[in-house]
Short mmCIF file of C-alpha atoms in Angstrom, two decimals:
data_model
loop_
_atom_site.label_atom_id
_atom_site.label_comp_id
_atom_site.label_asym_id
_atom_site.label_seq_id
_atom_site.Cartn_x
_atom_site.Cartn_y
_atom_site.Cartn_z
CA MET A 1267 10.96 -11.90 22.81
CA GLN A 1268 7.87 -12.95 20.83
CA TRP A 1269 5.98 -11.56 18.29
CA GLN A 1270 3.59 -9.04 20.30
CA ASN A 1271 1.98 -7.16 17.45
CA LYS A 1272 -2.20 -7.43 17.40
CA LEU A 1273 -2.64 -7.69 13.35
CA PRO A 1274 0.39 -10.20 11.93
CA LEU A 1275 0.20 -8.53 8.68
CA ILE A 1276 3.70 -6.88 7.47
CA ALA A 1277 3.25 -3.86 5.09
CA ILE A 1278 6.14 -4.20 2.61
CA LEU A 1279 6.65 -1.11 0.56
CA ARG A 1280 9.45 -1.68 -1.50
CA GLY A 1281 10.36 1.10 -3.75
CA ILE A 1282 9.05 3.97 -1.95
CA THR A 1283 10.54 7.17 -1.86
CA PRO A 1284 10.64 9.50 0.92
CA ASP A 1285 8.06 12.07 -0.30
CA GLU A 1286 5.73 9.23 -0.23
CA ALA A 1287 6.48 7.42 2.46
CA HIS A 1288 4.20 9.24 5.08
CA ASP A 1289 0.86 8.81 3.11
CA HIS A 1290 0.97 5.60 2.36
CA VAL A 1291 2.44 4.45 6.04
CA ALA A 1292 -0.55 6.35 7.26
CA ALA A 1293 -2.51 4.50 4.90
CA VAL A 1294 -1.89 1.06 6.23
CA ILE A 1295 -1.37 2.17 9.96
CA ASP A 1296 -4.98 3.43 9.62
CA ALA A 1297 -6.45 0.40 7.65
CA GLY A 1298 -5.00 -1.34 11.13
CA PHE A 1299 -1.36 -2.47 10.22
CA ASP A 1300 0.79 -2.19 12.91
CA ALA A 1301 4.11 -3.63 11.32
CA VAL A 1302 6.04 -1.52 8.42
CA GLU A 1303 9.30 -2.75 6.44
CA ILE A 1304 10.61 -0.18 4.11
CA PRO A 1305 13.46 -2.50 2.38
CA LEU A 1306 16.79 -1.17 2.00
CA ASN A 1307 17.00 -1.07 -1.92
CA SER A 1308 13.92 1.45 -1.92
CA PRO A 1309 15.42 5.21 -2.71
CA GLN A 1310 17.06 7.46 -0.27
CA TRP A 1311 15.67 4.41 2.48
CA ARG A 1312 17.85 6.27 5.64
CA THR A 1313 15.51 9.07 5.15
CA SER A 1314 12.28 7.45 4.78
CA ILE A 1315 13.20 4.94 7.77
CA ALA A 1316 14.07 7.39 10.15
CA ALA A 1317 11.04 10.08 9.19
CA MET A 1318 8.68 7.11 9.77
CA VAL A 1319 10.20 6.15 13.03
CA LYS A 1320 9.69 9.80 14.21
CA ALA A 1321 6.09 10.02 12.63
CA PHE A 1322 4.46 6.56 13.59
CA GLY A 1323 6.80 4.59 15.68
CA ASP A 1324 4.30 5.12 19.07
CA ARG A 1325 1.65 3.13 16.73
CA ALA A 1326 3.72 0.57 14.59
CA LEU A 1327 6.34 -1.41 14.50
CA ILE A 1328 8.47 0.47 11.78
CA GLY A 1329 11.64 -0.97 10.31
CA ALA A 1330 13.53 -2.40 7.05
CA GLY A 1331 13.44 -5.27 5.05
CA THR A 1332 16.34 -6.54 3.14
CA VAL A 1333 18.78 -6.50 5.42
CA LEU A 1334 21.87 -8.06 4.55
CA LYS A 1335 24.81 -6.46 6.68
CA PRO A 1336 25.41 -6.44 10.33
CA GLU A 1337 26.40 -2.59 9.76
CA GLN A 1338 22.98 -2.02 8.48
CA VAL A 1339 21.37 -3.26 11.91
CA ASP A 1340 23.50 -0.70 13.89
CA GLU A 1341 22.54 1.99 11.21
CA LEU A 1342 18.66 1.04 11.69
CA ALA A 1343 19.21 0.83 15.34
CA GLU A 1344 20.69 4.75 15.75
CA MET A 1345 17.47 5.46 13.91
CA GLY A 1346 15.31 3.61 16.23
CA SER A 1347 14.09 1.46 13.94
CA LYS A 1348 12.28 -1.77 15.79
CA LEU A 1349 11.86 -4.41 12.90
CA VAL A 1350 14.37 -6.25 10.63
CA VAL A 1351 13.25 -8.52 8.06
CA THR A 1352 15.73 -10.26 5.72
CA PRO A 1353 15.10 -12.51 2.76
CA ASN A 1354 18.26 -14.88 3.96
CA ILE A 1355 19.62 -16.20 7.07
CA GLN A 1356 22.83 -14.53 8.12
CA PRO A 1357 23.34 -15.14 11.73
CA GLU A 1358 25.69 -12.10 12.74
CA VAL A 1359 22.47 -9.95 11.36
CA ILE A 1360 20.40 -11.75 13.33
CA ARG A 1361 22.28 -11.50 16.81
CA ARG A 1362 23.07 -8.06 16.14
CA ALA A 1363 19.76 -6.88 15.70
CA VAL A 1364 18.36 -9.15 19.00
CA SER A 1365 21.36 -7.20 21.08
CA TYR A 1366 19.61 -3.92 20.10
CA GLY A 1367 15.78 -5.22 21.08
CA MET A 1368 14.65 -5.50 17.78
CA THR A 1369 11.95 -7.98 16.68
CA VAL A 1370 13.83 -9.90 13.51
CA CYS A 1371 12.16 -11.86 10.92
CA PRO A 1372 14.75 -13.59 8.91
CA GLY A 1373 13.62 -15.15 5.37
CA CYS A 1374 14.27 -18.66 4.90
CA ALA A 1375 13.36 -21.73 2.88
CA THR A 1376 14.29 -25.14 4.42
CA ALA A 1377 14.14 -26.50 8.13
CA THR A 1378 18.10 -26.02 8.22
CA GLU A 1379 17.87 -22.38 7.70
CA ALA A 1380 14.71 -22.17 10.01
CA PHE A 1381 16.58 -23.83 12.86
CA ASN A 1382 19.81 -21.78 12.20
CA ALA A 1383 17.81 -18.45 12.56
CA LEU A 1384 16.23 -19.52 15.57
CA GLU A 1385 19.43 -20.21 17.13
CA ALA A 1386 20.81 -16.85 16.04
CA GLY A 1387 17.74 -15.67 18.36
CA ALA A 1388 15.10 -14.79 15.50
CA GLN A 1389 11.47 -14.44 16.90
CA ALA A 1390 9.69 -15.19 13.86
CA LEU A 1391 10.52 -16.62 10.32
CA LYS A 1392 9.76 -15.78 6.94
CA ILE A 1393 9.34 -18.41 4.16
CA PHE A 1394 10.03 -16.90 1.07
CA PRO A 1395 9.07 -16.91 -1.81
CA SER A 1396 6.30 -19.00 -0.27
CA ALA A 1397 4.34 -18.80 -3.64
CA ALA A 1398 6.98 -21.05 -4.84
CA PHE A 1399 6.77 -23.58 -2.19
CA GLY A 1400 2.69 -23.81 -1.39
CA PRO A 1401 0.89 -23.88 1.25
CA ASP A 1402 1.61 -28.02 1.94
CA TYR A 1403 5.53 -27.38 1.93
CA ILE A 1404 4.82 -24.77 4.63
CA LYS A 1405 2.23 -27.23 6.22
CA ALA A 1406 5.21 -29.96 6.91
CA LEU A 1407 7.71 -27.39 7.94
CA LYS A 1408 5.24 -26.47 10.85
CA ALA A 1409 5.52 -29.89 11.89
CA VAL A 1410 9.52 -29.62 12.62
CA LEU A 1411 9.42 -26.32 14.04
CA PRO A 1412 8.71 -24.80 17.51
CA PRO A 1413 4.84 -24.54 18.00
CA GLU A 1414 4.86 -20.60 19.40
CA ILE A 1415 7.52 -19.66 16.57
CA PRO A 1416 5.55 -17.35 14.00
CA VAL A 1417 5.73 -17.97 10.37
CA PHE A 1418 4.89 -15.53 7.98
CA ALA A 1419 4.09 -16.33 4.59
CA VAL A 1420 5.61 -13.91 2.02
CA GLY A 1421 5.55 -13.86 -1.85
CA GLY A 1422 2.44 -14.23 -3.74
CA VAL A 1423 0.27 -13.51 -0.83
CA THR A 1424 -3.05 -11.53 -1.94
CA PRO A 1425 -6.31 -11.08 -0.33
CA GLU A 1426 -7.81 -13.56 -2.10
CA ASN A 1427 -5.75 -16.41 -0.81
CA LEU A 1428 -4.51 -14.95 2.73
CA ALA A 1429 -7.26 -17.84 4.20
CA VAL A 1430 -5.20 -20.55 2.59
CA TRP A 1431 -1.68 -19.62 4.14
CA LEU A 1432 -3.21 -19.24 7.40
CA LYS A 1433 -4.80 -22.67 7.06
CA ALA A 1434 -1.62 -23.95 6.33
CA GLY A 1435 -0.19 -22.91 9.87
CA CYS A 1436 1.13 -19.28 9.08
CA THR A 1437 0.83 -16.78 11.64
CA GLY A 1438 0.41 -14.05 8.94
CA ALA A 1439 1.99 -12.76 6.33
CA GLY A 1440 4.30 -10.34 4.66
CA LEU A 1441 2.42 -8.21 1.71
CA GLY A 1442 4.64 -6.88 -0.96
CA SER A 1443 3.42 -6.17 -4.58
CA ASP A 1444 -0.04 -6.58 -3.85
CA LEU A 1445 -0.34 -3.95 -1.00
CA TYR A 1446 2.06 -1.58 -2.69
CA ARG A 1447 4.28 -1.21 -6.15
CA ALA A 1448 6.39 1.54 -6.35
CA GLY A 1449 4.60 4.58 -7.50
CA GLN A 1450 0.97 3.46 -7.08
CA PRO A 1451 -1.50 6.28 -5.73
CA VAL A 1452 -2.04 6.20 -1.96
CA GLU A 1453 -5.60 5.22 -2.87
CA ARG A 1454 -4.90 1.86 -4.18
CA THR A 1455 -2.60 1.34 -0.80
CA VAL A 1456 -5.61 2.50 0.97
CA ALA A 1457 -8.20 0.03 -0.53
CA GLN A 1458 -5.24 -2.98 -0.79
CA ALA A 1459 -4.75 -2.71 2.88
CA LYS A 1460 -8.28 -2.39 4.01
CA ALA A 1461 -8.61 -5.75 1.83
CA PHE A 1462 -5.93 -7.52 4.02
CA VAL A 1463 -7.43 -6.50 7.16
CA LYS A 1464 -10.69 -7.72 5.91
CA ALA A 1465 -9.17 -11.12 4.72
CA TYR A 1466 -7.39 -11.74 7.83
CA ARG A 1467 -10.14 -10.60 10.29
CA GLU A 1468 -12.65 -13.09 8.06
CA ALA A 1469 -9.84 -15.91 7.87
CA VAL A 1470 -9.41 -16.23 11.91
CA GLN A 1471 -12.73 -15.47 13.42
#
């Protein structure tokens, strides 16, 4: 199974609370996003993810980030979560998620980690933290990866520099603090989501 979303941008809503989740997830989906992750180090993530899967699961790939253990994957599968994003390469987490039919985008930094992730069944790769490596590093890494594997830049991506990462060979990006910071007003999320979608469309037209 390959990455199938129309817009290869992942909204990372780290720190969001159950009370805030609906309005912010609605904001990014209305702007054009169809992949949303709520990291597991967010408050009451079980409540938020279960509710968002129920509310928006037919419109977007809803799931979790910072997934570290196979048992967490089991919990997410029970909720109907379809997306698993990790900060590291843990083959058993990847295999477990793939066995449930989830889309898995694990975080890696080196060619060794990337190929270990692909061997475990990952359908996409997240280069993290991208800003620390830079676009030239990703371009070099892409040269040895299977061309059909989508690579996402995560860490330091803004609407202003998104095109740079795409030019380096990334399919898309995971968007964290420049899209959403815990506690920010919905209006800010709306504005940033629209800015990212606009930047992506301008970069690929």
